[in-house]
Amino acid sequence: MSLATTIVWSATAMGSVTAGLFFLRFWRDSRDRLFLVFALAFFVLSLNWLTLVAAPAATETHHFAYFIRLVAFILLLVGIVDKNRR
Amino acid sequence: MAEAVFALCALTSLACAALLLRSYRATRARLLLWSSVCFVGLALDNILLCIDLIVVPDIDLSLARALLALTSVLCINVGLIWDSK
């Protein structure tokens, strides 16, 4: 994992937090739970990228980061399906 | 086990992208378009992850994946800043 990859992943984590904050604001204004789910998912995604930056590629923790990513996408799927049913 | 997680990440992100694209086609809300573009990018990132870690493990595609993820997240941020009220 190069320095460039570390920098880009860190920037992506920051971007993800920003998106999460936007969705949190939308939830605060509308009380639509889809926005809350999106906010949580983007916060979890940022955790994924931060874990990838923090953990060296050879360790088990590195693969655990992808499990965190899976949790985020499952959250999103549940939120989107829930919204489509309402 | 790890391969299963990578594959599931790719599948769930593809499903998210497909559902968002379907919602955009129904509502024509621009924020949904930006979200769809973001999740298509994240789905491609996950597919590239599978290729990187399973198909060609001796080639490091982490920078390409990182740039794809950054572009995707930038897209949704552009949409949130530009097209949300």
CSV table of N, CA and C in Angstrom, one decimal:
chain,number,residue,atom,x,y,z
A,1,MET,N,0.9,-1.2,0.0
A,1,MET,CA,0.0,0.0,0.0
A,1,MET,C,0.9,1.3,0.0
A,2,SER,N,0.8,2.1,-1.0
A,2,SER,CA,1.6,3.2,-1.2
A,2,SER,C,1.1,4.4,-0.4
A,3,LEU,N,2.0,5.4,-0.3
A,3,LEU,CA,1.6,6.7,0.3
A,3,LEU,C,0.4,7.3,-0.4
A,4,ALA,N,0.4,7.2,-1.7
A,4,ALA,CA,-0.6,7.8,-2.5
A,4,ALA,C,-2.0,7.2,-2.2
A,5,THR,N,-2.0,5.9,-2.1
A,5,THR,CA,-3.2,5.1,-1.7
A,5,THR,C,-3.7,5.5,-0.3
A,6,THR,N,-2.8,5.7,0.6
A,6,THR,CA,-3.1,6.1,2.0
A,6,THR,C,-3.8,7.5,1.9
A,7,ILE,N,-3.2,8.4,1.2
A,7,ILE,CA,-3.7,9.8,1.1
A,7,ILE,C,-5.1,9.7,0.4
A,8,VAL,N,-5.3,9.0,-0.6
A,8,VAL,CA,-6.6,9.0,-1.3
A,8,VAL,C,-7.6,8.3,-0.5
A,9,TRP,N,-7.3,7.2,0.2
A,9,TRP,CA,-8.3,6.6,1.1
A,9,TRP,C,-8.7,7.5,2.3
A,10,SER,N,-7.7,8.3,2.8
A,10,SER,CA,-8.0,9.2,3.8
A,10,SER,C,-9.0,10.3,3.3
A,11,ALA,N,-8.7,10.8,2.1
A,11,ALA,CA,-9.6,11.8,1.5
A,11,ALA,C,-11.0,11.2,1.3
A,12,THR,N,-11.1,10.0,0.9
A,12,THR,CA,-12.3,9.3,0.7
A,12,THR,C,-13.1,9.2,2.0
A,13,ALA,N,-12.4,8.9,3.0
A,13,ALA,CA,-13.0,8.8,4.4
A,13,ALA,C,-13.6,10.1,4.8
A,14,MET,N,-12.9,11.2,4.5
A,14,MET,CA,-13.4,12.5,4.8
A,14,MET,C,-14.6,12.9,4.0
A,15,GLY,N,-14.5,12.5,2.7
A,15,GLY,CA,-15.7,12.8,1.8
A,15,GLY,C,-16.9,12.0,2.3
A,16,SER,N,-16.7,10.8,2.7
A,16,SER,CA,-17.8,10.0,3.2
A,16,SER,C,-18.4,10.6,4.5
A,17,VAL,N,-17.6,11.1,5.4
A,17,VAL,CA,-18.1,11.7,6.6
A,17,VAL,C,-18.9,12.9,6.2
A,18,THR,N,-18.5,13.7,5.3
A,18,THR,CA,-19.2,14.9,4.8
A,18,THR,C,-20.6,14.5,4.2
A,19,ALA,N,-20.6,13.5,3.4
A,19,ALA,CA,-21.9,13.0,2.9
A,19,ALA,C,-22.8,12.6,4.0
A,20,GLY,N,-22.2,11.9,5.0
A,20,GLY,CA,-23.0,11.4,6.1
A,20,GLY,C,-23.6,12.6,6.9
A,21,LEU,N,-22.8,13.6,7.0
A,21,LEU,CA,-23.3,14.8,7.7
A,21,LEU,C,-24.5,15.5,7.0
A,22,PHE,N,-24.4,15.5,5.6
A,22,PHE,CA,-25.5,16.1,4.8
A,22,PHE,C,-26.8,15.3,5.0
A,23,PHE,N,-26.6,13.9,5.0
A,23,PHE,CA,-27.8,13.1,5.1
A,23,PHE,C,-28.3,13.2,6.5
A,24,LEU,N,-27.5,13.4,7.5
A,24,LEU,CA,-27.9,13.6,8.9
A,24,LEU,C,-28.8,14.9,9.0
A,25,ARG,N,-28.3,15.9,8.3
A,25,ARG,CA,-29.1,17.2,8.3
A,25,ARG,C,-30.5,17.0,7.6
A,26,PHE,N,-30.5,16.2,6.5
A,26,PHE,CA,-31.7,16.0,5.8
A,26,PHE,C,-32.7,15.2,6.8
A,27,TRP,N,-32.1,14.3,7.5
A,27,TRP,CA,-33.0,13.5,8.5
A,27,TRP,C,-33.5,14.4,9.6
A,28,ARG,N,-32.7,15.3,10.0
A,28,ARG,CA,-33.1,16.3,11.1
A,28,ARG,C,-34.2,17.1,10.6
A,29,ASP,N,-34.2,17.5,9.3
A,29,ASP,CA,-35.2,18.4,8.7
A,29,ASP,C,-36.5,17.7,8.3
A,30,SER,N,-36.4,16.4,7.8
A,30,SER,CA,-37.5,15.7,7.3
A,30,SER,C,-38.0,14.6,8.1
A,31,ARG,N,-37.1,14.1,9.0
A,31,ARG,CA,-37.4,12.9,9.8
A,31,ARG,C,-37.7,11.7,9.0
A,32,ASP,N,-37.2,11.6,7.8
A,32,ASP,CA,-37.4,10.5,6.9
A,32,ASP,C,-36.2,9.5,7.3
A,33,ARG,N,-36.6,8.3,7.7
A,33,ARG,CA,-35.5,7.4,8.2
A,33,ARG,C,-34.5,6.9,7.1
A,34,LEU,N,-34.9,7.1,5.8
A,34,LEU,CA,-33.9,6.7,4.8
A,34,LEU,C,-32.7,7.6,4.9
A,35,PHE,N,-32.9,8.8,5.2
A,35,PHE,CA,-31.7,9.7,5.3
A,35,PHE,C,-30.8,9.3,6.5
A,36,LEU,N,-31.5,8.9,7.6
A,36,LEU,CA,-30.7,8.4,8.8
A,36,LEU,C,-29.9,7.2,8.4
A,37,VAL,N,-30.5,6.3,7.7
A,37,VAL,CA,-29.8,5.1,7.3
A,37,VAL,C,-28.6,5.4,6.3
A,38,PHE,N,-28.9,6.3,5.4
A,38,PHE,CA,-27.8,6.8,4.5
A,38,PHE,C,-26.6,7.4,5.3
A,39,ALA,N,-27.0,8.2,6.3
A,39,ALA,CA,-26.0,8.9,7.1
A,39,ALA,C,-25.1,7.8,7.9
A,40,LEU,N,-25.8,6.9,8.5
A,40,LEU,CA,-25.1,5.8,9.2
A,40,LEU,C,-24.2,5.0,8.3
A,41,ALA,N,-24.8,4.7,7.1
A,41,ALA,CA,-24.0,3.9,6.1
A,41,ALA,C,-22.7,4.7,5.7
A,42,PHE,N,-22.8,6.0,5.4
A,42,PHE,CA,-21.7,6.7,5.0
A,42,PHE,C,-20.6,6.8,6.1
A,43,PHE,N,-21.1,7.0,7.4
A,43,PHE,CA,-20.2,7.0,8.5
A,43,PHE,C,-19.5,5.6,8.6
A,44,VAL,N,-20.2,4.5,8.4
A,44,VAL,CA,-19.6,3.2,8.5
A,44,VAL,C,-18.6,3.0,7.3
A,45,LEU,N,-19.0,3.5,6.2
A,45,LEU,CA,-18.0,3.5,5.0
A,45,LEU,C,-16.7,4.2,5.3
A,46,SER,N,-16.9,5.4,6.0
A,46,SER,CA,-15.6,6.1,6.3
A,46,SER,C,-14.8,5.3,7.3
A,47,LEU,N,-15.4,4.6,8.2
A,47,LEU,CA,-14.7,3.7,9.1
A,47,LEU,C,-14.0,2.7,8.3
A,48,ASN,N,-14.6,2.2,7.3
A,48,ASN,CA,-13.9,1.1,6.4
A,48,ASN,C,-12.6,1.7,5.8
A,49,TRP,N,-12.7,2.9,5.3
A,49,TRP,CA,-11.5,3.4,4.6
A,49,TRP,C,-10.4,3.8,5.7
A,50,LEU,N,-10.9,4.2,6.8
A,50,LEU,CA,-9.9,4.6,7.9
A,50,LEU,C,-9.2,3.3,8.4
A,51,THR,N,-10.0,2.2,8.5
A,51,THR,CA,-9.4,0.9,8.9
A,51,THR,C,-8.4,0.4,7.9
A,52,LEU,N,-8.7,0.6,6.6
A,52,LEU,CA,-7.7,0.2,5.6
A,52,LEU,C,-6.4,1.0,5.7
A,53,VAL,N,-6.6,2.3,6.0
A,53,VAL,CA,-5.4,3.1,6.2
A,53,VAL,C,-4.6,2.7,7.4
A,54,ALA,N,-5.3,2.4,8.5
A,54,ALA,CA,-4.6,2.1,9.8
A,54,ALA,C,-4.0,0.8,9.8
A,55,ALA,N,-4.6,-0.2,9.1
A,55,ALA,CA,-4.1,-1.6,9.3
A,55,ALA,C,-3.2,-2.0,8.1
A,56,PRO,N,-2.1,-2.6,8.4
A,56,PRO,CA,-1.2,-3.0,7.3
A,56,PRO,C,-1.9,-4.1,6.5
A,57,ALA,N,-1.5,-4.2,5.2
A,57,ALA,CA,-2.2,-5.1,4.3
A,57,ALA,C,-2.1,-6.6,4.7
A,58,ALA,N,-1.1,-7.0,5.4
A,58,ALA,CA,-0.9,-8.4,5.7
A,58,ALA,C,-1.7,-8.9,6.9
A,59,THR,N,-2.3,-8.0,7.6
A,59,THR,CA,-3.0,-8.5,8.9
A,59,THR,C,-4.4,-8.8,8.6
A,60,GLU,N,-5.0,-9.6,9.6
A,60,GLU,CA,-6.4,-9.9,9.5
A,60,GLU,C,-7.3,-8.7,9.6
A,61,THR,N,-6.8,-7.7,10.3
A,61,THR,CA,-7.6,-6.5,10.5
A,61,THR,C,-7.9,-5.8,9.2
A,62,HIS,N,-7.0,-6.0,8.2
A,62,HIS,CA,-7.1,-5.4,6.9
A,62,HIS,C,-8.4,-6.0,6.2
A,63,HIS,N,-8.5,-7.3,6.3
A,63,HIS,CA,-9.7,-7.9,5.7
A,63,HIS,C,-11.0,-7.6,6.5
A,64,PHE,N,-10.8,-7.3,7.8
A,64,PHE,CA,-12.0,-6.9,8.6
A,64,PHE,C,-12.6,-5.6,8.1
A,65,ALA,N,-11.7,-4.8,7.5
A,65,ALA,CA,-12.2,-3.5,7.0
A,65,ALA,C,-13.3,-3.8,5.9
A,66,TYR,N,-13.1,-4.9,5.2
A,66,TYR,CA,-14.1,-5.2,4.1
A,66,TYR,C,-15.4,-5.7,4.7
A,67,PHE,N,-15.3,-6.3,5.9
A,67,PHE,CA,-16.5,-6.7,6.6
A,67,PHE,C,-17.3,-5.5,7.0
A,68,ILE,N,-16.6,-4.5,7.4
A,68,ILE,CA,-17.3,-3.2,7.8
A,68,ILE,C,-18.0,-2.6,6.6
A,69,ARG,N,-17.3,-2.7,5.4
A,69,ARG,CA,-17.9,-2.2,4.2
A,69,ARG,C,-19.2,-2.9,3.8
A,70,LEU,N,-19.1,-4.3,4.0
A,70,LEU,CA,-20.3,-5.1,3.8
A,70,LEU,C,-21.5,-4.6,4.7
A,71,VAL,N,-21.2,-4.4,5.9
A,71,VAL,CA,-22.2,-3.9,6.9
A,71,VAL,C,-22.9,-2.6,6.3
A,72,ALA,N,-22.0,-1.7,5.8
A,72,ALA,CA,-22.6,-0.4,5.3
A,72,ALA,C,-23.5,-0.6,4.1
A,73,PHE,N,-23.1,-1.5,3.2
A,73,PHE,CA,-23.9,-1.8,2.0
A,73,PHE,C,-25.2,-2.5,2.4
A,74,ILE,N,-25.2,-3.4,3.4
A,74,ILE,CA,-26.4,-4.1,3.8
A,74,ILE,C,-27.3,-3.0,4.4
A,75,LEU,N,-26.8,-2.1,5.2
A,75,LEU,CA,-27.6,-1.0,5.8
A,75,LEU,C,-28.3,-0.2,4.7
A,76,LEU,N,-27.6,0.1,3.7
A,76,LEU,CA,-28.1,0.8,2.6
A,76,LEU,C,-29.2,0.1,1.9
A,77,LEU,N,-29.0,-1.2,1.6
A,77,LEU,CA,-30.0,-2.0,1.0
A,77,LEU,C,-31.3,-2.1,1.8
A,78,VAL,N,-31.1,-2.3,3.1
A,78,VAL,CA,-32.3,-2.4,4.0
A,78,VAL,C,-33.0,-1.0,3.9
A,79,GLY,N,-32.3,0.1,4.0
A,79,GLY,CA,-32.9,1.4,3.9
A,79,GLY,C,-33.7,1.7,2.6
A,80,ILE,N,-33.1,1.3,1.5
A,80,ILE,CA,-33.7,1.5,0.2
A,80,ILE,C,-34.9,0.6,0.0
A,81,VAL,N,-34.8,-0.6,0.4
A,81,VAL,CA,-36.0,-1.5,0.3
A,81,VAL,C,-37.1,-1.1,1.2
A,82,ASP,N,-36.8,-0.6,2.4
A,82,ASP,CA,-37.8,-0.1,3.4
A,82,ASP,C,-38.5,1.1,2.8
A,83,LYS,N,-37.7,2.0,2.2
A,83,LYS,CA,-38.3,3.2,1.6
A,83,LYS,C,-39.2,2.8,0.4
A,84,ASN,N,-38.8,1.9,-0.4
A,84,ASN,CA,-39.6,1.5,-1.6
A,84,ASN,C,-40.9,0.8,-1.2
A,85,ARG,N,-40.9,0.2,0.0
A,85,ARG,CA,-42.1,-0.5,0.5
A,85,ARG,C,-43.2,0.5,1.0
A,86,ARG,N,-42.6,1.7,1.5
A,86,ARG,CA,-43.6,2.6,2.2
A,86,ARG,C,-44.4,3.4,1.1
B,1,MET,N,-13.5,-17.4,3.3
B,1,MET,CA,-14.3,-16.4,4.1
B,1,MET,C,-14.1,-15.0,3.6
B,2,ALA,N,-12.8,-14.6,3.4
B,2,ALA,CA,-12.6,-13.2,2.9
B,2,ALA,C,-13.1,-13.1,1.5
B,3,GLU,N,-13.0,-14.1,0.6
B,3,GLU,CA,-13.5,-14.0,-0.7
B,3,GLU,C,-15.0,-13.9,-0.7
B,4,ALA,N,-15.7,-14.5,0.2
B,4,ALA,CA,-17.1,-14.4,0.3
B,4,ALA,C,-17.5,-13.0,0.7
B,5,VAL,N,-16.8,-12.4,1.6
B,5,VAL,CA,-17.1,-11.0,2.0
B,5,VAL,C,-16.9,-10.0,0.8
B,6,PHE,N,-15.8,-10.2,0.0
B,6,PHE,CA,-15.5,-9.4,-1.2
B,6,PHE,C,-16.7,-9.5,-2.2
B,7,ALA,N,-17.1,-10.8,-2.4
B,7,ALA,CA,-18.1,-11.0,-3.4
B,7,ALA,C,-19.5,-10.4,-2.9
B,8,LEU,N,-19.7,-10.6,-1.6
B,8,LEU,CA,-21.0,-10.0,-1.1
B,8,LEU,C,-21.0,-8.5,-1.2
B,9,CYS,N,-19.8,-7.8,-0.9
B,9,CYS,CA,-19.7,-6.4,-1.0
B,9,CYS,C,-20.0,-6.0,-2.5
B,10,ALA,N,-19.5,-6.7,-3.4
B,10,ALA,CA,-19.8,-6.4,-4.8
B,10,ALA,C,-21.3,-6.5,-5.2
B,11,LEU,N,-21.8,-7.6,-4.7
B,11,LEU,CA,-23.3,-7.9,-5.0
B,11,LEU,C,-24.2,-6.9,-4.3
B,12,THR,N,-23.9,-6.6,-3.0
B,12,THR,CA,-24.8,-5.6,-2.3
B,12,THR,C,-24.7,-4.2,-2.9
B,13,SER,N,-23.5,-3.8,-3.3
B,13,SER,CA,-23.3,-2.5,-3.8
B,13,SER,C,-23.9,-2.4,-5.2
B,14,LEU,N,-23.9,-3.5,-6.0
B,14,LEU,CA,-24.6,-3.5,-7.3
B,14,LEU,C,-26.1,-3.4,-7.1
B,15,ALA,N,-26.6,-4.1,-6.1
B,15,ALA,CA,-28.0,-4.0,-5.8
B,15,ALA,C,-28.4,-2.6,-5.4
B,16,CYS,N,-27.6,-2.0,-4.6
B,16,CYS,CA,-27.9,-0.6,-4.2
B,16,CYS,C,-27.9,0.3,-5.4
B,17,ALA,N,-26.9,0.2,-6.3
B,17,ALA,CA,-26.8,1.0,-7.5
B,17,ALA,C,-28.1,0.8,-8.4
B,18,ALA,N,-28.5,-0.5,-8.5
B,18,ALA,CA,-29.6,-0.8,-9.4
B,18,ALA,C,-30.9,-0.2,-8.8
B,19,LEU,N,-31.1,-0.3,-7.5
B,19,LEU,CA,-32.3,0.2,-6.9
B,19,LEU,C,-32.4,1.8,-7.0
B,20,LEU,N,-31.2,2.4,-6.8
B,20,LEU,CA,-31.2,3.9,-6.9
B,20,LEU,C,-31.4,4.3,-8.3
B,21,LEU,N,-30.9,3.6,-9.3
B,21,LEU,CA,-31.1,4.0,-10.7
B,21,LEU,C,-32.6,3.8,-11.0
B,22,ARG,N,-33.2,2.8,-10.5
B,22,ARG,CA,-34.6,2.6,-10.7
B,22,ARG,C,-35.4,3.7,-10.1
B,23,SER,N,-35.1,4.1,-8.9
B,23,SER,CA,-35.8,5.2,-8.2
B,23,SER,C,-35.6,6.5,-9.0
B,24,TYR,N,-34.4,6.7,-9.5
B,24,TYR,CA,-34.1,8.0,-10.3
B,24,TYR,C,-35.0,8.0,-11.6
B,25,ARG,N,-35.1,6.8,-12.2
B,25,ARG,CA,-35.9,6.8,-13.5
B,25,ARG,C,-37.4,7.0,-13.2
B,26,ALA,N,-37.8,6.7,-11.9
B,26,ALA,CA,-39.2,6.9,-11.6
B,26,ALA,C,-39.5,8.4,-11.2
B,27,THR,N,-38.5,9.0,-10.5
B,27,THR,CA,-38.8,10.3,-9.9
B,27,THR,C,-38.0,11.4,-10.6
B,28,ARG,N,-36.9,11.1,-11.3
B,28,ARG,CA,-36.1,12.1,-12.0
B,28,ARG,C,-35.5,13.2,-11.0
B,29,ALA,N,-35.4,12.8,-9.7
B,29,ALA,CA,-34.7,13.6,-8.8
B,29,ALA,C,-33.2,13.6,-9.0
B,30,ARG,N,-32.6,14.8,-9.2
B,30,ARG,CA,-31.2,14.9,-9.5
B,30,ARG,C,-30.3,14.3,-8.4
B,31,LEU,N,-30.7,14.4,-7.2
B,31,LEU,CA,-29.9,13.9,-6.1
B,31,LEU,C,-29.8,12.4,-6.2
B,32,LEU,N,-30.9,11.8,-6.7
B,32,LEU,CA,-30.9,10.3,-6.9
B,32,LEU,C,-29.9,9.9,-8.0
B,33,LEU,N,-29.8,10.8,-9.0
B,33,LEU,CA,-28.9,10.5,-10.1
B,33,LEU,C,-27.4,10.6,-9.6
B,34,TRP,N,-27.1,11.6,-8.8
B,34,TRP,CA,-25.8,11.7,-8.2
B,34,TRP,C,-25.5,10.5,-7.3
B,35,SER,N,-26.5,10.1,-6.5
B,35,SER,CA,-26.4,8.9,-5.6
B,35,SER,C,-26.1,7.7,-6.4
B,36,SER,N,-26.9,7.5,-7.5
B,36,SER,CA,-26.7,6.3,-8.4
B,36,SER,C,-25.3,6.3,-9.0
B,37,VAL,N,-24.8,7.4,-9.5
B,37,VAL,CA,-23.5,7.5,-10.0
B,37,VAL,C,-22.5,7.1,-8.9
B,38,CYS,N,-22.7,7.6,-7.7
B,38,CYS,CA,-21.8,7.2,-6.6
B,38,CYS,C,-21.8,5.7,-6.4
B,39,PHE,N,-22.9,5.1,-6.3
B,39,PHE,CA,-23.0,3.7,-6.0
B,39,PHE,C,-22.6,2.8,-7.1
B,40,VAL,N,-22.7,3.3,-8.4
B,40,VAL,CA,-22.2,2.5,-9.5
B,40,VAL,C,-20.6,2.5,-9.4
B,41,GLY,N,-20.1,3.7,-9.0
B,41,GLY,CA,-18.6,3.8,-8.8
B,41,GLY,C,-18.2,2.9,-7.7
B,42,LEU,N,-18.9,2.9,-6.6
B,42,LEU,CA,-18.6,2.0,-5.4
B,42,LEU,C,-18.7,0.5,-5.8
B,43,ALA,N,-19.7,0.2,-6.6
B,43,ALA,CA,-19.9,-1.2,-7.1
B,43,ALA,C,-18.7,-1.6,-7.9
B,44,LEU,N,-18.2,-0.7,-8.8
B,44,LEU,CA,-17.1,-1.0,-9.6
B,44,LEU,C,-15.8,-1.1,-8.8
B,45,ASP,N,-15.7,-0.3,-7.7
B,45,ASP,CA,-14.6,-0.4,-6.7
B,45,ASP,C,-14.6,-1.8,-6.1
B,46,ASN,N,-15.8,-2.3,-5.7
B,46,ASN,CA,-15.9,-3.6,-5.1
B,46,ASN,C,-15.6,-4.7,-6.1
B,47,ILE,N,-16.0,-4.6,-7.3
B,47,ILE,CA,-15.7,-5.6,-8.4
B,47,ILE,C,-14.2,-5.6,-8.6
B,48,LEU,N,-13.6,-4.4,-8.6
B,48,LEU,CA,-12.1,-4.3,-8.8
B,48,LEU,C,-11.4,-4.9,-7.6
B,49,LEU,N,-12.0,-4.8,-6.4
B,49,LEU,CA,-11.4,-5.4,-5.2
B,49,LEU,C,-11.4,-6.9,-5.4
B,50,CYS,N,-12.4,-7.5,-5.9
B,50,CYS,CA,-12.5,-8.9,-6.1
B,50,CYS,C,-11.4,-9.3,-7.1
B,51,ILE,N,-11.3,-8.6,-8.2
B,51,ILE,CA,-10.2,-8.8,-9.2
B,51,ILE,C,-8.8,-8.7,-8.6
B,52,ASP,N,-8.7,-7.6,-7.8
B,52,ASP,CA,-7.4,-7.3,-7.2
B,52,ASP,C,-6.9,-8.4,-6.2
B,53,LEU,N,-7.8,-8.8,-5.3
B,53,LEU,CA,-7.4,-9.7,-4.3
B,53,LEU,C,-7.6,-11.2,-4.6
B,54,ILE,N,-8.4,-11.5,-5.6
B,54,ILE,CA,-8.7,-12.9,-5.9
B,54,ILE,C,-8.1,-13.3,-7.2
B,55,VAL,N,-8.3,-12.5,-8.3
B,55,VAL,CA,-8.0,-12.9,-9.6
B,55,VAL,C,-6.5,-12.7,-9.9
B,56,VAL,N,-6.0,-11.4,-9.6
B,56,VAL,CA,-4.6,-11.1,-9.8
B,56,VAL,C,-4.0,-10.6,-8.6
B,57,PRO,N,-3.7,-11.5,-7.6
B,57,PRO,CA,-3.2,-11.0,-6.3
B,57,PRO,C,-1.8,-10.5,-6.3
B,58,ASP,N,-1.0,-10.8,-7.4
B,58,ASP,CA,0.3,-10.3,-7.4
B,58,ASP,C,0.4,-8.9,-8.0
B,59,ILE,N,-0.7,-8.4,-8.5
B,59,ILE,CA,-0.7,-7.0,-9.0
B,59,ILE,C,-1.4,-6.1,-8.0
B,60,ASP,N,-0.9,-5.0,-7.7
B,60,ASP,CA,-1.5,-4.1,-6.7
B,60,ASP,C,-2.4,-3.1,-7.4
B,61,LEU,N,-3.7,-3.3,-7.2
B,61,LEU,CA,-4.6,-2.3,-7.8
B,61,LEU,C,-5.2,-1.4,-6.8
B,62,SER,N,-4.6,-1.3,-5.6
B,62,SER,CA,-5.2,-0.5,-4.5
B,62,SER,C,-5.3,1.0,-4.9
B,63,LEU,N,-4.4,1.6,-5.6
B,63,LEU,CA,-4.5,3.0,-5.9
B,63,LEU,C,-5.6,3.2,-6.9
B,64,ALA,N,-5.8,2.3,-7.9
B,64,ALA,CA,-6.9,2.5,-8.8
B,64,ALA,C,-8.2,2.4,-8.1
B,65,ARG,N,-8.3,1.4,-7.2
B,65,ARG,CA,-9.5,1.3,-6.4
B,65,ARG,C,-9.8,2.5,-5.5
B,66,ALA,N,-8.7,3.0,-4.9
B,66,ALA,CA,-8.9,4.2,-4.1
B,66,ALA,C,-9.3,5.4,-4.9
B,67,LEU,N,-8.8,5.6,-6.1
B,67,LEU,CA,-9.2,6.7,-6.9
B,67,LEU,C,-10.6,6.6,-7.3
B,68,LEU,N,-11.0,5.3,-7.6
B,68,LEU,CA,-12.4,5.1,-8.0
B,68,LEU,C,-13.4,5.4,-6.9
B,69,ALA,N,-13.0,5.0,-5.7
B,69,ALA,CA,-13.8,5.3,-4.5
B,69,ALA,C,-13.9,6.8,-4.2
B,70,LEU,N,-12.8,7.5,-4.3
B,70,LEU,CA,-12.7,8.9,-4.1
B,70,LEU,C,-13.6,9.6,-5.1
B,71,THR,N,-13.5,9.2,-6.4
B,71,THR,CA,-14.4,9.8,-7.4
B,71,THR,C,-15.9,9.6,-7.1
B,72,SER,N,-16.2,8.4,-6.7
B,72,SER,CA,-17.6,8.1,-6.3
B,72,SER,C,-18.1,9.0,-5.2
B,73,VAL,N,-17.3,9.1,-4.1
B,73,VAL,CA,-17.7,9.9,-3.0
B,73,VAL,C,-17.8,11.4,-3.4
B,74,LEU,N,-16.9,11.8,-4.2
B,74,LEU,CA,-16.9,13.2,-4.7
B,74,LEU,C,-18.2,13.5,-5.5
B,75,CYS,N,-18.7,12.5,-6.3
B,75,CYS,CA,-19.9,12.7,-7.0
B,75,CYS,C,-21.1,12.9,-6.1
B,76,ILE,N,-21.2,12.1,-5.0
B,76,ILE,CA,-22.3,12.3,-4.1
B,76,ILE,C,-22.2,13.6,-3.4
B,77,ASN,N,-21.0,14.0,-3.1
B,77,ASN,CA,-20.8,15.3,-2.4
B,77,ASN,C,-21.2,16.5,-3.3
B,78,VAL,N,-20.8,16.3,-4.6
B,78,VAL,CA,-21.2,17.4,-5.6
B,78,VAL,C,-22.8,17.4,-5.6
B,79,GLY,N,-23.4,16.3,-5.7
B,79,GLY,CA,-24.9,16.3,-5.7
B,79,GLY,C,-25.5,16.8,-4.5
B,80,LEU,N,-25.0,16.5,-3.3
B,80,LEU,CA,-25.5,17.0,-2.1
B,80,LEU,C,-25.3,18.5,-2.0
B,81,ILE,N,-24.2,19.0,-2.4
B,81,ILE,CA,-24.0,20.5,-2.3
B,81,ILE,C,-24.7,21.2,-3.4
B,82,TRP,N,-24.7,20.7,-4.6
B,82,TRP,CA,-25.3,21.4,-5.8
B,82,TRP,C,-26.8,21.3,-5.9
B,83,ASP,N,-27.3,20.1,-5.6
B,83,ASP,CA,-28.7,19.8,-6.0
B,83,ASP,C,-29.6,19.5,-4.9
B,84,SER,N,-29.2,19.8,-3.7
B,84,SER,CA,-30.1,19.6,-2.5
B,84,SER,C,-30.6,20.9,-2.0
B,85,LYS,N,-31.8,20.9,-1.5
B,85,LYS,CA,-32.4,22.2,-1.0
B,85,LYS,C,-32.3,22.2,0.5
